[in-house]
Amino acid sequence: MKIRVLYFLLAVAPAFQAPLLRGEETNMQPTWAIAIHGGAGSSPEQLGEESSRLRSAGLTKALQAGRDQLAQGATAIDTVESVIRILEDDPVFNAGRGAVLTEDGKAELDASIMDGNTLGCGAVAGVTKTKNPISLARLVMTQTKHVLLVGPGADEFSEDQQVPQVDPSYFLTDQSHNRVADLVSHAAPLRNLSQEDEAHLGTVGCVVLDSHGNLAAGTSTGGTTNKLPGRVGDSPIVGAGTYAANGLCAVSGTGVGEEYIRNAVAYDIAAQMKYADRNLESAVTDVMFQKLDSEIGGVIAVSQTGEIVLQHNTPGMSCGAADSTGRFEIHLQLENGGAPNEQDATESAQHLDEAEIQTLLQQQANDWNAGDIESFMTVYWKSDQLTFSSSGDITRGYEATLKRYQSRYPTAEAMGTLTFEDFEFFRLGEDAMQVLGVWKLERQEPLGGRFTLVLRRLPEGWRIVHDHTSSFPDPEKQ
Ligand code: ASP
């Protein structure tokens, strides 16, 4: 999808001429970091000047509050709750006051919160009288053994907990009425709306890394305009609209909730980091631009190292980011939807693959040095088609290669201490890489040489499919 490139940056801290979109672009690693969103949808042009101004002001106020709390050592979970409360109280956004309405003109509110330190989480859906649904979600987390309460049961729990109650009319601002009047059917995904009708829905979310090293995330919404009474979106679904796990990331989404639920968006990002060793930016980019269709929504996320990623595949997303290095920025739209440009993406994929292969080869050397030839063989393709060539011979197949190693190096003494160095990487395709390097074996009679490996990315990970090894001194040169 080609998004019109209008970079709408409101530089709040004048010291920053150029926006810092990724944590790693600063030299210092932040000790705390926070990102917020106020919904994905329309571009600033579609929103108009007044609405853009109000959104920017609302985001700035909430982000400043979050920044100040984190700078004073507040916890991630407290910050998420209090920042979202500020956004819920602001009628500009579709959460708390100002929520969009159901088909029959009522506000039914959804929210969730998650503590990455404990994986504790709480959520409410379809609540009608709670002033700040995010605080009710937190009480579900702390005061019950459950994760999600819905409808009348959630309203009742809210009264029991004595959180501030409001008359349902509190949520109905002029804006929510106008949204109902202006927008088409509840079932229409954003991409089916015409330019004029296009919604900037205004769900709110917050993700935080605090100075104690804990992550947390939260999301709050009125849902989608003209939704069927009883409809629940992704915002209160842990793993879809919200997710946080220490060591990985904290994520909050906004967009067509049904798609976020189908694709388990927030958890998918964390899972890609956990199981596929992806960094936060490439995991978010994969979900936003490969898995989801265009014009579905956006995501804000922060990693354990304080890297912040903001991305949307809609024309705009209201969002902001701040961290302990002084970063402070508000956007209503990001260039290229916040995704890295193609060259950056290729470079970062190459970098990741090289790092992954280098780690595997290092592990291989460690296994060798522990005297474990079978573990050393893990990185070879377990196939009859594996080829290993050295000194003019070719050994074919995994089993034969294993036997060759075992007979050449029968004892720990013969195995010695292996090191690999001078790696050079040449990409042969998206899923194939050639690696050159030097091997050295410290032992009574030291040995060494060059190797050329061809690796393929298989479902089980990168594997050597061909290994050509030579030893020096080269006999032909003597
Ligand atoms: N994701 C929300 C929902 O589907 C709406 C939004 O983010 O705009 O309820």
Short mmCIF file of C-alpha atoms and ligand atoms in Angstrom, two decimals:
data_model
loop_
_atom_site.label_atom_id
_atom_site.label_comp_id
_atom_site.label_asym_id
_atom_site.label_seq_id
_atom_site.Cartn_x
_atom_site.Cartn_y
_atom_site.Cartn_z
CA MET A 1 0.00 0.00 0.00
CA LYS A 2 1.27 3.45 -0.82
CA ILE A 3 0.32 5.91 1.86
CA ARG A 4 0.54 9.52 0.85
CA VAL A 5 3.64 10.84 2.46
CA LEU A 6 2.75 13.71 4.69
CA TYR A 7 4.91 13.76 7.70
CA PHE A 8 2.95 15.42 10.43
CA LEU A 9 5.33 16.01 13.27
CA LEU A 10 4.63 18.36 16.08
CA ALA A 11 8.03 18.77 17.63
CA VAL A 12 7.25 19.54 21.20
CA ALA A 13 10.85 19.56 22.38
CA PRO A 14 12.57 22.10 20.12
CA ALA A 15 15.96 20.58 20.89
CA PHE A 16 15.05 17.72 18.55
CA GLN A 17 15.16 18.91 14.99
CA ALA A 18 14.96 15.44 13.49
CA PRO A 19 12.47 12.96 14.92
CA LEU A 20 13.96 9.89 16.52
CA LEU A 21 11.66 7.13 15.43
CA ARG A 22 13.63 4.23 16.82
CA GLY A 23 15.30 3.89 20.18
CA GLU A 24 18.47 2.51 18.65
CA GLU A 25 19.04 5.74 16.74
CA THR A 26 20.07 7.37 19.98
CA ASN A 27 23.37 6.28 21.44
CA MET A 28 22.05 5.92 24.94
CA GLN A 29 19.77 3.05 25.87
CA PRO A 30 16.74 4.53 27.62
CA THR A 31 16.09 3.52 31.22
CA TRP A 32 12.37 4.08 30.71
CA ALA A 33 10.19 4.56 27.65
CA ILE A 34 6.53 5.22 26.92
CA ALA A 35 4.33 5.26 23.82
CA ILE A 36 0.67 6.19 23.54
CA HIS A 37 -1.96 6.13 20.82
CA GLY A 38 -5.29 7.81 20.28
CA GLY A 39 -6.51 5.60 17.44
CA ALA A 40 -5.72 4.77 13.82
CA GLY A 41 -7.73 5.91 10.81
CA SER A 42 -7.87 9.23 9.02
CA SER A 43 -4.96 11.37 7.91
CA PRO A 44 -4.51 14.82 9.47
CA GLU A 45 -5.94 16.33 6.27
CA GLN A 46 -9.06 14.23 6.61
CA LEU A 47 -9.34 15.15 10.27
CA GLY A 48 -9.11 18.85 9.61
CA GLU A 49 -7.25 21.52 11.54
CA GLU A 50 -9.41 21.76 14.63
CA SER A 51 -9.62 18.05 15.26
CA SER A 52 -5.87 17.66 14.59
CA ARG A 53 -5.14 20.39 17.11
CA LEU A 54 -7.36 18.86 19.79
CA ARG A 55 -5.88 15.41 19.26
CA SER A 56 -2.32 16.68 19.44
CA ALA A 57 -3.11 18.64 22.60
CA GLY A 58 -4.78 15.62 24.24
CA LEU A 59 -1.87 13.33 23.38
CA THR A 60 0.69 15.87 24.58
CA LYS A 61 -1.04 16.26 27.94
CA ALA A 62 -1.21 12.50 28.49
CA LEU A 63 2.36 11.87 27.32
CA GLN A 64 3.75 14.65 29.53
CA ALA A 65 1.99 13.13 32.53
CA GLY A 66 3.39 9.68 31.73
CA ARG A 67 6.87 11.03 31.15
CA ASP A 68 6.87 12.92 34.46
CA GLN A 69 5.67 9.88 36.40
CA LEU A 70 8.24 7.57 34.85
CA ALA A 71 11.05 10.06 35.44
CA GLN A 72 10.10 9.94 39.13
CA GLY A 73 10.30 6.16 39.21
CA ALA A 74 6.61 5.25 38.78
CA THR A 75 5.86 1.65 37.83
CA ALA A 76 4.84 0.69 34.31
CA ILE A 77 1.43 -0.61 35.35
CA ASP A 78 0.59 2.55 37.37
CA THR A 79 1.70 4.75 34.47
CA VAL A 80 -0.34 2.83 31.91
CA GLU A 81 -3.46 3.15 34.06
CA SER A 82 -3.09 6.84 34.81
CA VAL A 83 -2.15 7.86 31.26
CA ILE A 84 -5.13 5.96 29.84
CA ARG A 85 -7.41 7.61 32.42
CA ILE A 86 -6.34 11.02 31.08
CA LEU A 87 -7.15 9.93 27.53
CA GLU A 88 -10.48 8.38 28.64
CA ASP A 89 -11.48 11.69 30.24
CA ASP A 90 -10.70 13.59 27.02
CA PRO A 91 -13.86 13.63 24.83
CA VAL A 92 -11.71 13.88 21.69
CA PHE A 93 -10.90 10.17 21.91
CA ASN A 94 -13.11 7.13 21.54
CA ALA A 95 -12.69 5.83 25.08
CA GLY A 96 -14.50 6.80 28.27
CA ARG A 97 -16.14 10.17 27.61
CA GLY A 98 -16.52 10.65 23.87
CA ALA A 99 -16.91 6.95 23.06
CA VAL A 100 -18.64 5.96 19.86
CA LEU A 101 -22.09 4.43 20.17
CA THR A 102 -23.81 1.17 19.36
CA GLU A 103 -26.47 0.89 16.69
CA ASP A 104 -29.05 1.80 19.31
CA GLY A 105 -27.17 4.86 20.51
CA LYS A 106 -25.52 3.56 23.69
CA ALA A 107 -21.91 3.54 24.86
CA GLU A 108 -20.51 0.08 25.62
CA LEU A 109 -16.92 0.33 26.73
CA ASP A 110 -14.06 -2.18 26.54
CA ALA A 111 -10.63 -2.05 28.20
CA SER A 112 -7.72 -4.25 29.22
CA ILE A 113 -4.44 -3.92 31.06
CA MET A 114 -1.47 -6.30 31.39
CA ASP A 115 1.55 -6.41 33.66
CA GLY A 116 4.56 -7.83 31.80
CA ASN A 117 6.33 -8.67 35.04
CA THR A 118 3.73 -11.17 36.27
CA LEU A 119 1.65 -11.75 33.10
CA GLY A 120 -1.23 -10.62 35.32
CA CYS A 121 -4.01 -9.12 33.25
CA GLY A 122 -7.56 -7.84 33.60
CA ALA A 123 -10.24 -6.73 31.17
CA VAL A 124 -13.82 -5.54 30.93
CA ALA A 125 -16.18 -5.49 27.96
CA GLY A 126 -19.51 -3.81 27.36
CA VAL A 127 -19.47 -1.73 30.55
CA THR A 128 -21.94 1.15 30.60
CA LYS A 129 -21.50 3.17 33.80
CA THR A 130 -17.83 3.12 34.77
CA LYS A 131 -16.14 6.49 34.29
CA ASN A 132 -12.70 4.94 33.71
CA PRO A 133 -12.91 1.40 32.34
CA ILE A 134 -9.11 0.96 32.45
CA SER A 135 -9.19 1.20 36.25
CA LEU A 136 -11.97 -1.37 36.37
CA ALA A 137 -9.87 -3.67 34.17
CA ARG A 138 -7.02 -3.31 36.64
CA LEU A 139 -9.33 -4.23 39.51
CA VAL A 140 -10.38 -7.37 37.63
CA MET A 141 -6.67 -8.18 37.53
CA THR A 142 -5.97 -7.47 41.19
CA GLN A 143 -9.27 -8.23 42.96
CA THR A 144 -10.58 -11.32 41.18
CA LYS A 145 -9.23 -14.64 40.00
CA HIS A 146 -10.59 -13.86 36.52
CA VAL A 147 -9.24 -12.04 33.50
CA LEU A 148 -12.34 -10.73 31.70
CA LEU A 149 -15.72 -9.54 33.02
CA VAL A 150 -18.47 -8.48 30.62
CA GLY A 151 -21.80 -6.63 30.51
CA PRO A 152 -24.08 -6.46 33.58
CA GLY A 153 -21.69 -8.59 35.66
CA ALA A 154 -18.88 -6.14 34.97
CA ASP A 155 -21.17 -3.17 35.78
CA GLU A 156 -22.11 -4.83 39.05
CA PHE A 157 -18.47 -5.54 39.93
CA SER A 158 -17.74 -1.88 39.18
CA GLU A 159 -20.37 -0.73 41.70
CA ASP A 160 -19.09 -3.23 44.29
CA GLN A 161 -15.55 -1.91 43.90
CA GLN A 162 -16.84 1.62 44.40
CA VAL A 163 -15.07 3.02 41.39
CA PRO A 164 -16.59 6.29 40.12
CA GLN A 165 -19.91 5.62 38.35
CA VAL A 166 -21.50 7.99 35.84
CA ASP A 167 -24.87 8.26 34.16
CA PRO A 168 -24.59 6.64 30.69
CA SER A 169 -25.33 10.06 29.17
CA TYR A 170 -21.87 11.19 30.45
CA PHE A 171 -20.26 9.29 27.57
CA LEU A 172 -22.45 10.83 24.89
CA THR A 173 -20.72 13.93 23.62
CA ASP A 174 -21.73 15.86 20.51
CA GLN A 175 -18.90 14.10 18.85
CA SER A 176 -20.23 10.61 19.47
CA HIS A 177 -23.61 11.66 18.04
CA ASN A 178 -21.96 13.14 15.00
CA ARG A 179 -19.91 10.03 14.46
CA VAL A 180 -23.09 7.98 14.36
CA ALA A 181 -24.69 10.34 11.94
CA ASP A 182 -21.62 10.56 9.74
CA LEU A 183 -20.50 7.02 9.49
CA VAL A 184 -21.73 4.07 7.53
CA SER A 185 -22.64 0.59 8.73
CA HIS A 186 -21.01 -0.94 11.80
CA ALA A 187 -19.76 -3.87 9.77
CA ALA A 188 -17.73 -1.84 7.30
CA PRO A 189 -14.01 -2.19 7.81
CA LEU A 190 -12.09 1.04 7.41
CA ARG A 191 -11.04 0.18 3.89
CA ASN A 192 -14.65 0.01 2.77
CA LEU A 193 -15.35 3.54 3.91
CA SER A 194 -15.11 6.31 1.37
CA GLN A 195 -12.53 9.04 1.93
CA GLU A 196 -15.10 11.39 3.42
CA ASP A 197 -16.59 8.79 5.69
CA GLU A 198 -13.28 7.45 6.80
CA ALA A 199 -13.17 7.20 10.55
CA HIS A 200 -10.42 8.18 12.90
CA LEU A 201 -11.87 6.10 15.62
CA GLY A 202 -9.74 7.20 18.53
CA THR A 203 -9.28 4.13 20.70
CA VAL A 204 -6.53 4.86 23.24
CA GLY A 205 -3.57 2.81 24.38
CA CYS A 206 -0.34 3.04 26.31
CA VAL A 207 2.79 0.87 26.53
CA VAL A 208 5.57 1.41 29.05
CA LEU A 209 9.01 0.20 30.08
CA ASP A 210 9.70 1.54 33.56
CA SER A 211 13.02 2.23 35.27
CA HIS A 212 12.65 -1.00 37.27
CA GLY A 213 12.81 -2.98 34.02
CA ASN A 214 9.11 -3.90 33.89
CA LEU A 215 6.82 -3.69 30.88
CA ALA A 216 3.06 -3.01 30.85
CA ALA A 217 0.35 -2.30 28.28
CA GLY A 218 -3.26 -1.14 28.26
CA THR A 219 -5.99 -0.28 25.77
CA SER A 220 -9.42 1.35 26.18
CA THR A 221 -12.17 1.98 23.64
CA GLY A 222 -15.79 2.56 22.84
CA GLY A 223 -15.33 0.06 20.01
CA THR A 224 -16.44 0.65 16.44
CA THR A 225 -19.11 3.09 15.39
CA ASN A 226 -22.64 1.71 15.07
CA LYS A 227 -21.54 -1.67 16.38
CA LEU A 228 -24.19 -4.23 17.23
CA PRO A 229 -25.14 -4.09 20.91
CA GLY A 230 -22.97 -6.68 22.66
CA ARG A 231 -20.17 -6.57 20.08
CA VAL A 232 -16.73 -6.93 21.67
CA GLY A 233 -13.58 -5.90 19.81
CA ASP A 234 -9.90 -6.65 20.32
CA SER A 235 -9.18 -3.99 22.95
CA PRO A 236 -10.27 -6.12 25.95
CA ILE A 237 -8.85 -9.33 24.45
CA VAL A 238 -5.41 -10.05 25.86
CA GLY A 239 -3.17 -11.21 23.03
CA ALA A 240 -5.23 -9.40 20.38
CA GLY A 241 -5.38 -5.70 21.33
CA THR A 242 -3.06 -5.75 24.35
CA TYR A 243 -0.09 -7.82 25.47
CA ALA A 244 2.96 -7.40 27.70
CA ALA A 245 5.68 -9.82 28.76
CA ASN A 246 8.96 -8.85 30.38
CA GLY A 247 11.94 -9.77 28.23
CA LEU A 248 9.91 -9.28 25.06
CA CYS A 249 7.61 -6.30 24.58
CA ALA A 250 4.45 -4.42 25.50
CA VAL A 251 1.93 -3.85 22.69
CA SER A 252 -1.34 -1.96 22.22
CA GLY A 253 -3.30 -2.01 18.97
CA THR A 254 -5.98 0.08 17.34
CA GLY A 255 -8.03 -0.65 14.25
CA VAL A 256 -10.59 -3.13 12.98
CA GLY A 257 -10.82 -5.26 16.12
CA GLU A 258 -12.11 -8.36 14.38
CA GLU A 259 -8.90 -8.53 12.31
CA TYR A 260 -6.77 -8.01 15.41
CA ILE A 261 -8.53 -10.91 17.12
CA ARG A 262 -8.25 -13.20 14.06
CA ASN A 263 -4.53 -12.53 13.82
CA ALA A 264 -3.79 -12.48 17.58
CA VAL A 265 -1.86 -9.32 16.71
CA ALA A 266 -0.37 -8.27 20.04
CA TYR A 267 0.74 -11.79 20.98
CA ASP A 268 2.00 -12.53 17.48
CA ILE A 269 4.48 -9.67 17.82
CA ALA A 270 5.73 -11.02 21.15
CA ALA A 271 5.81 -14.59 19.78
CA GLN A 272 7.89 -13.58 16.76
CA MET A 273 10.43 -12.08 19.14
CA LYS A 274 10.38 -15.11 21.40
CA TYR A 275 10.37 -17.96 18.90
CA ALA A 276 11.81 -16.43 15.73
CA ASP A 277 14.39 -14.16 17.37
CA ARG A 278 13.01 -11.14 15.57
CA ASN A 279 13.59 -7.65 16.88
CA LEU A 280 10.58 -5.53 17.80
CA GLU A 281 10.57 -3.46 14.63
CA SER A 282 10.71 -6.39 12.25
CA ALA A 283 8.01 -8.27 14.20
CA VAL A 284 5.68 -5.25 14.11
CA THR A 285 6.45 -4.61 10.43
CA ASP A 286 5.65 -8.23 9.58
CA VAL A 287 2.28 -8.05 11.32
CA MET A 288 1.29 -4.60 10.07
CA PHE A 289 2.44 -4.96 6.47
CA GLN A 290 2.47 -8.72 5.74
CA LYS A 291 -0.18 -10.36 7.91
CA LEU A 292 -2.83 -7.62 8.09
CA ASP A 293 -4.46 -6.13 5.02
CA SER A 294 -3.82 -2.47 4.39
CA GLU A 295 -6.01 0.16 6.08
CA ILE A 296 -6.79 -2.04 9.07
CA GLY A 297 -5.10 -0.14 11.90
CA GLY A 298 -1.93 0.51 13.87
CA VAL A 299 0.23 -0.65 16.74
CA ILE A 300 2.42 0.94 19.40
CA ALA A 301 5.04 -1.19 21.12
CA VAL A 302 8.05 -0.95 23.39
CA SER A 303 10.76 -3.56 23.94
CA GLN A 304 12.71 -4.55 27.04
CA THR A 305 15.57 -2.35 25.81
CA GLY A 306 13.30 0.69 25.48
CA GLU A 307 13.01 0.58 21.69
CA ILE A 308 9.71 2.17 20.67
CA VAL A 309 7.92 1.17 17.47
CA LEU A 310 4.91 3.08 16.13
CA GLN A 311 3.32 1.79 12.91
CA HIS A 312 0.02 2.09 11.07
CA ASN A 313 -1.28 0.83 7.74
CA THR A 314 -4.12 3.38 7.73
CA PRO A 315 -3.68 6.93 6.42
CA GLY A 316 -3.02 8.18 9.95
CA MET A 317 -2.57 7.25 13.60
CA SER A 318 -2.59 9.60 16.59
CA CYS A 319 0.40 8.61 18.71
CA GLY A 320 3.34 9.76 20.75
CA ALA A 321 6.58 8.53 22.26
CA ALA A 322 8.92 9.66 25.03
CA ASP A 323 11.86 8.19 26.87
CA SER A 324 14.58 8.92 29.41
CA THR A 325 16.99 10.21 26.72
CA GLY A 326 14.78 13.29 26.20
CA ARG A 327 12.80 11.99 23.26
CA PHE A 328 9.31 13.50 23.15
CA GLU A 329 7.20 13.46 20.03
CA ILE A 330 3.59 13.50 18.92
CA HIS A 331 2.37 12.40 15.48
CA LEU A 332 -0.94 12.18 13.68
CA GLN A 333 0.68 10.39 10.79
CA LEU A 334 4.03 8.69 10.22
CA GLU A 335 6.03 8.61 7.03
CA ASN A 336 5.59 5.22 5.34
CA GLY A 337 3.23 4.30 8.21
CA GLY A 338 6.28 4.19 10.50
CA ALA A 339 7.64 1.11 8.68
CA PRO A 340 11.35 1.03 7.81
CA ASN A 341 12.01 1.83 4.15
CA GLU A 342 12.92 -1.06 1.90
CA GLN A 343 16.67 -0.54 2.05
CA ASP A 344 16.64 -0.31 5.85
CA ALA A 345 14.46 -3.40 6.01
CA THR A 346 16.81 -5.38 3.75
CA GLU A 347 19.83 -4.26 5.73
CA SER A 348 18.20 -5.11 9.00
CA ALA A 349 17.12 -8.57 7.70
CA GLN A 350 20.68 -9.24 6.51
CA HIS A 351 22.03 -8.11 9.85
CA LEU A 352 19.62 -10.35 11.76
CA ASP A 353 20.38 -13.40 9.62
CA GLU A 354 24.12 -12.86 9.97
CA ALA A 355 23.78 -12.51 13.73
CA GLU A 356 21.64 -15.64 13.91
CA ILE A 357 24.09 -17.71 11.85
CA GLN A 358 27.07 -16.41 13.80
CA THR A 359 25.34 -17.41 17.06
CA LEU A 360 24.69 -20.89 15.67
CA LEU A 361 28.31 -21.34 14.62
CA GLN A 362 29.53 -20.08 17.96
CA GLN A 363 27.25 -22.61 19.66
CA GLN A 364 28.67 -25.24 17.33
CA ALA A 365 32.21 -24.42 18.46
CA ASN A 366 31.08 -24.54 22.11
CA ASP A 367 29.56 -27.99 21.56
CA TRP A 368 32.79 -29.17 19.95
CA ASN A 369 34.81 -27.83 22.83
CA ALA A 370 32.51 -29.65 25.25
CA GLY A 371 33.43 -32.84 23.37
CA ASP A 372 29.87 -33.29 22.06
CA ILE A 373 30.05 -34.11 18.36
CA GLU A 374 26.31 -34.94 18.10
CA SER A 375 25.35 -31.47 19.37
CA PHE A 376 28.01 -29.98 17.11
CA MET A 377 26.14 -31.64 14.22
CA THR A 378 22.79 -29.95 15.11
CA VAL A 379 23.47 -27.11 12.72
CA TYR A 380 23.94 -29.51 9.78
CA TRP A 381 20.94 -30.38 7.60
CA LYS A 382 19.62 -33.75 8.82
CA SER A 383 19.26 -35.05 5.30
CA ASP A 384 20.78 -37.54 2.88
CA GLN A 385 21.39 -34.56 0.63
CA LEU A 386 23.87 -32.89 2.97
CA THR A 387 27.29 -32.69 1.31
CA PHE A 388 30.64 -32.29 3.03
CA SER A 389 33.73 -31.94 0.92
CA SER A 390 37.34 -31.85 2.01
CA SER A 391 40.69 -32.83 0.57
CA GLY A 392 39.20 -33.96 -2.69
CA ASP A 393 36.53 -36.25 -1.17
CA ILE A 394 32.83 -35.76 -0.84
CA THR A 395 30.92 -37.24 2.09
CA ARG A 396 27.20 -37.48 1.36
CA GLY A 397 24.41 -37.40 3.94
CA TYR A 398 24.10 -36.46 7.60
CA GLU A 399 24.89 -39.90 9.05
CA ALA A 400 28.03 -40.30 6.94
CA THR A 401 29.22 -36.82 7.93
CA LEU A 402 28.67 -37.58 11.61
CA LYS A 403 30.63 -40.84 11.26
CA ARG A 404 33.42 -39.04 9.45
CA TYR A 405 33.80 -36.58 12.30
CA GLN A 406 33.60 -39.32 14.93
CA SER A 407 36.29 -41.42 13.29
CA ARG A 408 38.63 -38.50 12.60
CA TYR A 409 38.26 -37.11 16.11
CA PRO A 410 37.79 -40.14 18.38
CA THR A 411 39.07 -38.55 21.60
CA ALA A 412 38.85 -35.22 23.40
CA GLU A 413 42.56 -34.77 22.77
CA ALA A 414 42.12 -35.21 19.04
CA MET A 415 39.21 -32.75 19.12
CA GLY A 416 41.22 -29.97 20.78
CA THR A 417 39.75 -26.47 21.06
CA LEU A 418 37.92 -25.10 18.03
CA THR A 419 37.51 -21.45 17.09
CA PHE A 420 35.90 -19.85 14.04
CA GLU A 421 36.91 -16.43 12.78
CA ASP A 422 36.98 -14.00 9.82
CA PHE A 423 33.36 -14.58 8.81
CA GLU A 424 32.19 -13.23 5.46
CA PHE A 425 28.51 -13.46 4.51
CA PHE A 426 27.08 -13.53 0.99
CA ARG A 427 23.34 -13.71 0.60
CA LEU A 428 22.28 -16.25 -2.02
CA GLY A 429 18.56 -15.54 -1.71
CA GLU A 430 16.03 -14.69 0.96
CA ASP A 431 16.52 -18.07 2.61
CA ALA A 432 20.07 -19.01 1.62
CA MET A 433 23.45 -17.70 2.68
CA GLN A 434 27.08 -18.47 1.87
CA VAL A 435 29.54 -18.07 4.73
CA LEU A 436 33.32 -18.03 4.41
CA GLY A 437 35.62 -18.24 7.38
CA VAL A 438 38.68 -19.65 9.05
CA TRP A 439 38.74 -22.53 11.56
CA LYS A 440 41.48 -23.25 14.06
CA LEU A 441 42.02 -26.27 16.22
CA GLU A 442 44.32 -25.86 19.22
CA ARG A 443 45.75 -29.23 20.24
CA GLN A 444 49.04 -31.05 20.36
CA GLU A 445 49.33 -30.81 16.58
CA PRO A 446 47.42 -27.64 15.78
CA LEU A 447 45.30 -27.67 12.68
CA GLY A 448 43.33 -25.06 10.80
CA GLY A 449 42.02 -23.98 7.47
CA ARG A 450 39.31 -22.23 5.52
CA PHE A 451 35.69 -23.23 5.23
CA THR A 452 32.89 -22.34 2.85
CA LEU A 453 29.40 -23.09 4.10
CA VAL A 454 26.10 -22.88 2.27
CA LEU A 455 23.19 -22.49 4.69
CA ARG A 456 19.46 -22.61 4.04
CA ARG A 457 16.69 -21.31 6.25
CA LEU A 458 14.59 -24.41 6.97
CA PRO A 459 11.49 -24.62 9.21
CA GLU A 460 13.80 -25.71 12.06
CA GLY A 461 16.13 -22.71 11.48
CA TRP A 462 19.31 -22.02 9.49
CA ARG A 463 21.10 -25.28 8.59
CA ILE A 464 24.35 -26.04 6.75
CA VAL A 465 23.48 -27.87 3.53
CA HIS A 466 27.02 -27.90 2.15
CA ASP A 467 30.37 -27.60 3.89
CA HIS A 468 33.66 -27.31 2.06
CA THR A 469 36.62 -27.41 4.38
CA SER A 470 40.29 -27.14 3.59
CA SER A 471 43.23 -27.28 5.95
CA PHE A 472 46.44 -25.37 5.76
CA PRO A 473 49.23 -25.38 5.20
CA ASP A 474 48.00 -26.28 1.74
CA PRO A 475 49.94 -29.41 0.67
CA GLU A 476 49.98 -28.16 -2.94
CA LYS A 477 51.91 -25.09 -1.84
CA GLN A 478 54.60 -26.93 0.06
N1 ASP B 1 -9.91 -1.81 17.92
C1 ASP B 1 -11.11 -1.15 18.35
C2 ASP B 1 -12.25 -2.15 18.25
O1 ASP B 1 -12.33 -2.85 17.28
C3 ASP B 1 -11.44 0.06 17.55
C4 ASP B 1 -10.28 0.97 17.23
O2 ASP B 1 -9.15 0.72 17.62
O3 ASP B 1 -10.49 1.97 16.57
O4 ASP B 1 -13.06 -2.16 19.13
#
